[in-house]
XYZ file of C-alpha atoms in Angstrom:
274
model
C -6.443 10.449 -6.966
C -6.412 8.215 -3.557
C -7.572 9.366 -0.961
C -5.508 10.203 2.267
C -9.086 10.191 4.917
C -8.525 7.317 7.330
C -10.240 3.944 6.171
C -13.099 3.782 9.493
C -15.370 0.858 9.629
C -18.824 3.073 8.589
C -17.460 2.875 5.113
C -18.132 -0.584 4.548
C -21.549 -2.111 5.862
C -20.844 -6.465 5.053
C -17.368 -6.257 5.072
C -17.746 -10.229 4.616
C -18.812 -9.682 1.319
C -15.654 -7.824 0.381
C -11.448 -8.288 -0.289
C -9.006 -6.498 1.373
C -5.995 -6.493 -0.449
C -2.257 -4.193 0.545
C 1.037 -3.826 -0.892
C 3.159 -3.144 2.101
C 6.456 -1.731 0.990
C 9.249 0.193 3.227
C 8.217 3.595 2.885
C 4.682 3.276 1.679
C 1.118 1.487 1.869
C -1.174 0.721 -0.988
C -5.152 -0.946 0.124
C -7.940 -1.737 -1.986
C -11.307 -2.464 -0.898
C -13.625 -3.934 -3.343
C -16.672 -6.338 -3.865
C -17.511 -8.335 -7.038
C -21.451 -7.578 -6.279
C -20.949 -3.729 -7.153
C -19.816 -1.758 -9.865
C -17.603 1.608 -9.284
C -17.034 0.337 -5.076
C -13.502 0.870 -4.576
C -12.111 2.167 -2.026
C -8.552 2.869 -2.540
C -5.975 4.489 -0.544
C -2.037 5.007 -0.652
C -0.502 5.977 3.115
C 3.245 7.118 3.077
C 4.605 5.260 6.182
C 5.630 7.549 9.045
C 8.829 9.125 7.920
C 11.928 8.540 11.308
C 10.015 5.442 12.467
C 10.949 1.798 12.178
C 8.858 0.704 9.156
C 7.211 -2.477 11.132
C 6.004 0.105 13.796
C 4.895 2.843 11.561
C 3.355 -0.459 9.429
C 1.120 -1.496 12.503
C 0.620 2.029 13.546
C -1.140 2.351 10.257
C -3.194 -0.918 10.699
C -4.731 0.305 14.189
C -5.423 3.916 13.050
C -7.459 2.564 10.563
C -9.868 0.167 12.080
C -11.634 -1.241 8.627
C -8.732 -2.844 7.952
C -9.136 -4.988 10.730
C -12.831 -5.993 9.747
C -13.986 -9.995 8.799
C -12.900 -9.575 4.768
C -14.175 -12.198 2.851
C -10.344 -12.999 1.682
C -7.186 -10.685 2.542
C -3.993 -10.572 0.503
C -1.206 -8.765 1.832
C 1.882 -8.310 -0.931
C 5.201 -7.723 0.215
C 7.199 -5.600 -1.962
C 11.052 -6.542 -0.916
C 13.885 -6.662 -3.748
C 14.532 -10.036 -2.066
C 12.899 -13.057 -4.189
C 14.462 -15.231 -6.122
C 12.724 -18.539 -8.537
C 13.434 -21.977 -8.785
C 11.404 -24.737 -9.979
C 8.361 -25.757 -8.092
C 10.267 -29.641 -7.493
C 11.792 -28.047 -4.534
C 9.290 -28.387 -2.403
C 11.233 -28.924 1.013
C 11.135 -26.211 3.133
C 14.676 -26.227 4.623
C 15.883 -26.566 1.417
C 13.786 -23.480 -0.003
C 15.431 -21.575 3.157
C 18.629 -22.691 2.430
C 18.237 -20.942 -0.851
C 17.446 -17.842 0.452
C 19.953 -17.410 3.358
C 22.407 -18.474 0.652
C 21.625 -15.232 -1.020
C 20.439 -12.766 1.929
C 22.434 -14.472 4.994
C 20.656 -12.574 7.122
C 18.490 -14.451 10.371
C 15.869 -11.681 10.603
C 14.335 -12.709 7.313
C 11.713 -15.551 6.736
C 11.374 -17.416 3.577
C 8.050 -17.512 2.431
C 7.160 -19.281 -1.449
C 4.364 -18.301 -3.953
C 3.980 -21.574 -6.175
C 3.101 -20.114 -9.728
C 0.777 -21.419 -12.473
C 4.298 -21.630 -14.730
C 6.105 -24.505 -13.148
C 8.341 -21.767 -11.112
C 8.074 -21.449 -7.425
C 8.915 -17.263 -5.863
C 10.917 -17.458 -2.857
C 11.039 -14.379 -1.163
C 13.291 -13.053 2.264
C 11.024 -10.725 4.480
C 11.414 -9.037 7.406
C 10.689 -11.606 10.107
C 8.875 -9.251 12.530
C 6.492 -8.359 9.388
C 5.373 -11.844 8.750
C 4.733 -12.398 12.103
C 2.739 -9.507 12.687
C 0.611 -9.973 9.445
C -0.193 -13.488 10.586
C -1.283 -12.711 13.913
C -3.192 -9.474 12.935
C -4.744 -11.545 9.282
C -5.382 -14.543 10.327
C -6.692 -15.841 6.889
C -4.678 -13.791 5.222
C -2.242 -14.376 2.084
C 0.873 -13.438 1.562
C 2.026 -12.854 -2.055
C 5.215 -11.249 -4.042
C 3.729 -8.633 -5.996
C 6.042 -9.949 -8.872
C 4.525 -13.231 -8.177
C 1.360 -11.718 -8.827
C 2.526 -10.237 -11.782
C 3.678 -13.467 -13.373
C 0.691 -15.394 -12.399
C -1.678 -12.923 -14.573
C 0.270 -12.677 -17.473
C 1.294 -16.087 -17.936
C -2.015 -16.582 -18.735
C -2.444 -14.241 -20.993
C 0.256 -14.578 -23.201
C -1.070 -17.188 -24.965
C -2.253 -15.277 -28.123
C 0.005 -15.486 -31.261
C 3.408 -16.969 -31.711
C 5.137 -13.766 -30.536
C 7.099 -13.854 -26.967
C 6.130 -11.201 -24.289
C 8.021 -9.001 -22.315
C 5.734 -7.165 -19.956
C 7.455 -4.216 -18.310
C 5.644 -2.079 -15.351
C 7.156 0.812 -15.577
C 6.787 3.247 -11.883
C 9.588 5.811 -10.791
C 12.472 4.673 -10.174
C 12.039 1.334 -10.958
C 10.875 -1.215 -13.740
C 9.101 -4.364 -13.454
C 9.660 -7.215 -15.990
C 7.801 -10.420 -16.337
C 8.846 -12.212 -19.562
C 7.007 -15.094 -21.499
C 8.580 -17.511 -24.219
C 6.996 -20.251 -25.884
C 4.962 -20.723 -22.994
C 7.224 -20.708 -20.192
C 8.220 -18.124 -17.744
C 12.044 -16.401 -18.990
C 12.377 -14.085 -16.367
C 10.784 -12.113 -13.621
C 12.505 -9.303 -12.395
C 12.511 -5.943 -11.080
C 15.885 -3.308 -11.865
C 16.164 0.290 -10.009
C 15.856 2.497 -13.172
C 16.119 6.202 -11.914
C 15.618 7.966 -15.359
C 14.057 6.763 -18.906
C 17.209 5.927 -20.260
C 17.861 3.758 -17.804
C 14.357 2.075 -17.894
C 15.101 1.262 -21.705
C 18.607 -0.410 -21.237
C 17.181 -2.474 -18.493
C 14.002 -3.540 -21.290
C 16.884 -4.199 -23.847
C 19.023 -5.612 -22.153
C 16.577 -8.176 -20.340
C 14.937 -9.231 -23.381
C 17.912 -10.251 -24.887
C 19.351 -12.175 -22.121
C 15.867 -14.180 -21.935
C 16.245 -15.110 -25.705
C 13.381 -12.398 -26.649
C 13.872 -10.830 -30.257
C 13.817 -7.242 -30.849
C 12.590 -7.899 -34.406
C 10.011 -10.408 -33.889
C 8.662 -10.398 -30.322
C 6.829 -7.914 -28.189
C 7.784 -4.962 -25.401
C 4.648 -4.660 -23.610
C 4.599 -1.293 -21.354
C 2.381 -0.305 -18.544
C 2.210 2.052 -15.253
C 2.947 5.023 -15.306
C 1.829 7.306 -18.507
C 4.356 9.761 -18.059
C 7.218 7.132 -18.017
C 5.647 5.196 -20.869
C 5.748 8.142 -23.353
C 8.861 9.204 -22.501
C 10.395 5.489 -22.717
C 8.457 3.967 -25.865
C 10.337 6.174 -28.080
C 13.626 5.090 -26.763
C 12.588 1.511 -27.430
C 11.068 1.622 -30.984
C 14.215 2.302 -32.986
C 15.861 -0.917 -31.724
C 12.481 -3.335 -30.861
C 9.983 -3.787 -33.930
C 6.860 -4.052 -31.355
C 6.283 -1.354 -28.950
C 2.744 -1.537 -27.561
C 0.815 -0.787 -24.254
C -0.864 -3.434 -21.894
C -4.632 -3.957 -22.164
C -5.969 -3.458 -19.164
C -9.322 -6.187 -18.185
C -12.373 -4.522 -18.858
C -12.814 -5.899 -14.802
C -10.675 -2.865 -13.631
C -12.658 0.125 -15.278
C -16.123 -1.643 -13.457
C -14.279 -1.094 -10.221
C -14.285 2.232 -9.906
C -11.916 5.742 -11.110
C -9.387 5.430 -8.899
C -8.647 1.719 -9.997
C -6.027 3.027 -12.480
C -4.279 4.789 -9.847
C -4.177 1.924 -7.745
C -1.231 -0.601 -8.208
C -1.699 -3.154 -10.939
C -1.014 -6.171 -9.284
C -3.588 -5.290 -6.327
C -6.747 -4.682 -8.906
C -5.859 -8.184 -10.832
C -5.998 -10.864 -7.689
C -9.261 -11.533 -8.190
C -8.126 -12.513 -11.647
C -5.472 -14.939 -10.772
C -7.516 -17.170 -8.876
């Protein structure tokens, strides 16, 4: 399991030759440390944000009580996890346009539009909190800013290639289920649904893969995250979808250390979307 010690700069000697990467979410904080010149050398850790407190304040009073994360990274990725993102395709490249979009749907003027342009022709807009960007810009000055979803889509978008079967790959984590579905080659949806219990996590699986033109008799339900969830949600699945299988994992997670299953997903496969 992750460790809760604070993340202080002895841990690291060349932090140049290693990548930061964080999913920041409202109530909780997800880093991993790792270098691609060392097997088994991550360092992971999951902080629960400080429970009363504004989340942008608890966020940077997290940062500053743990002083590695402010070290000279080789890259930094910082992934935002907000329920706000929508796609469109990557022609709309103007930026008041792409902001238009989004206050459209989340009228709100403390949130900043920020786009992930992905490998599938699709462009990720996503409203975040405007104090949050800010901060993360000033504090990471090289550092990217990603959708986890975005993430998502990038890796397995290129690796859905194999056979003539579509993909729906569902991340399955309490309370909640990820989706990121591929047909013929293009990207059908990418989406996440509040699923409190199993049998909610299976209607959402159903009932996505048939509104993205995915069929239940010939294509595939692809489950990952959390093994508790995926035993107790495969066998709600296979009497109505033909193919019910688990997600591979890269043989590049396992060389990073024990606690890289316990880390999120989407954090261990940057360096494989690049």
């Amino acid at each position: 399991m992750a460790s809760h010690e604070p993340l202080t700069k002895d841990l690291v000697a060349k932090p140049q030759l290693w990548r930061l990467a964080m999913r920041v979410g409202q109530q909780a904080v997800d880093v991993a440390i790792n270098t691609p010149l060392e097997d088994h050398a991550l360092i992971y850790r999951h902080f629960d944000l400080e429970p009363g407190m504004e989340p942008l304040a608890a966020f940077e009073d997290l940062i500053y009580d743990n002083p590695l994360l402010l070290s000279d990274f080789d890259k930094v990725d910082i992934l935002i996890d907000t329920p706000r993102f929508t796609l469109v395709p990557s022609e709309v490249r103007s930026d008041d346009v792409r902001a238009d979009i989004v206050q459209a749907i989340w009228p709100d003027p403390a949130l900043t539009t920020l786009a992930q342009d992905l490998p599938t022709g699709d462009t990720l807009l996503m409203a975040a909190d405007s104090g949050l960007v800010s901060f993360i810009r000033r504090t990471f000055l090289e550092g990217r800013i990603h959708h986890p979803i975005g993430v998502l889509a990038t890796y397995f978008s290129a690796r859905s290639g194999q056979g003539n079967a579509s993909k729906l790959f569902c991340r399955l984590r309490p309370g909640a289920v990820d989706m990121v579905g591929m047909a013929q080659g293009r990207l059908a949806v990418a989406t996440s649904a509040e699923a409190p219990t199993p049998d909610d996590m299976a209607y959402f699986i159903l009932a996505t893969a048939q509104t993205c033109g995915l069929s239940l008799d010939a294509d595939e339900l692809c489950l990952y995250g959390d093994a508790d969830l995926r035993e107790q949600v495969a066998p709600l699945l296979r009497p109505l979808a033909r193919y019910v299988m688990p997600v591979i994992f890269p043989s590049e997670i396992f060389k990073a250390g024990k606690d890289a299953l316990q880390a999120p997903f989407e954090l261990m496969i940057l360096p494989l979307c690049e």
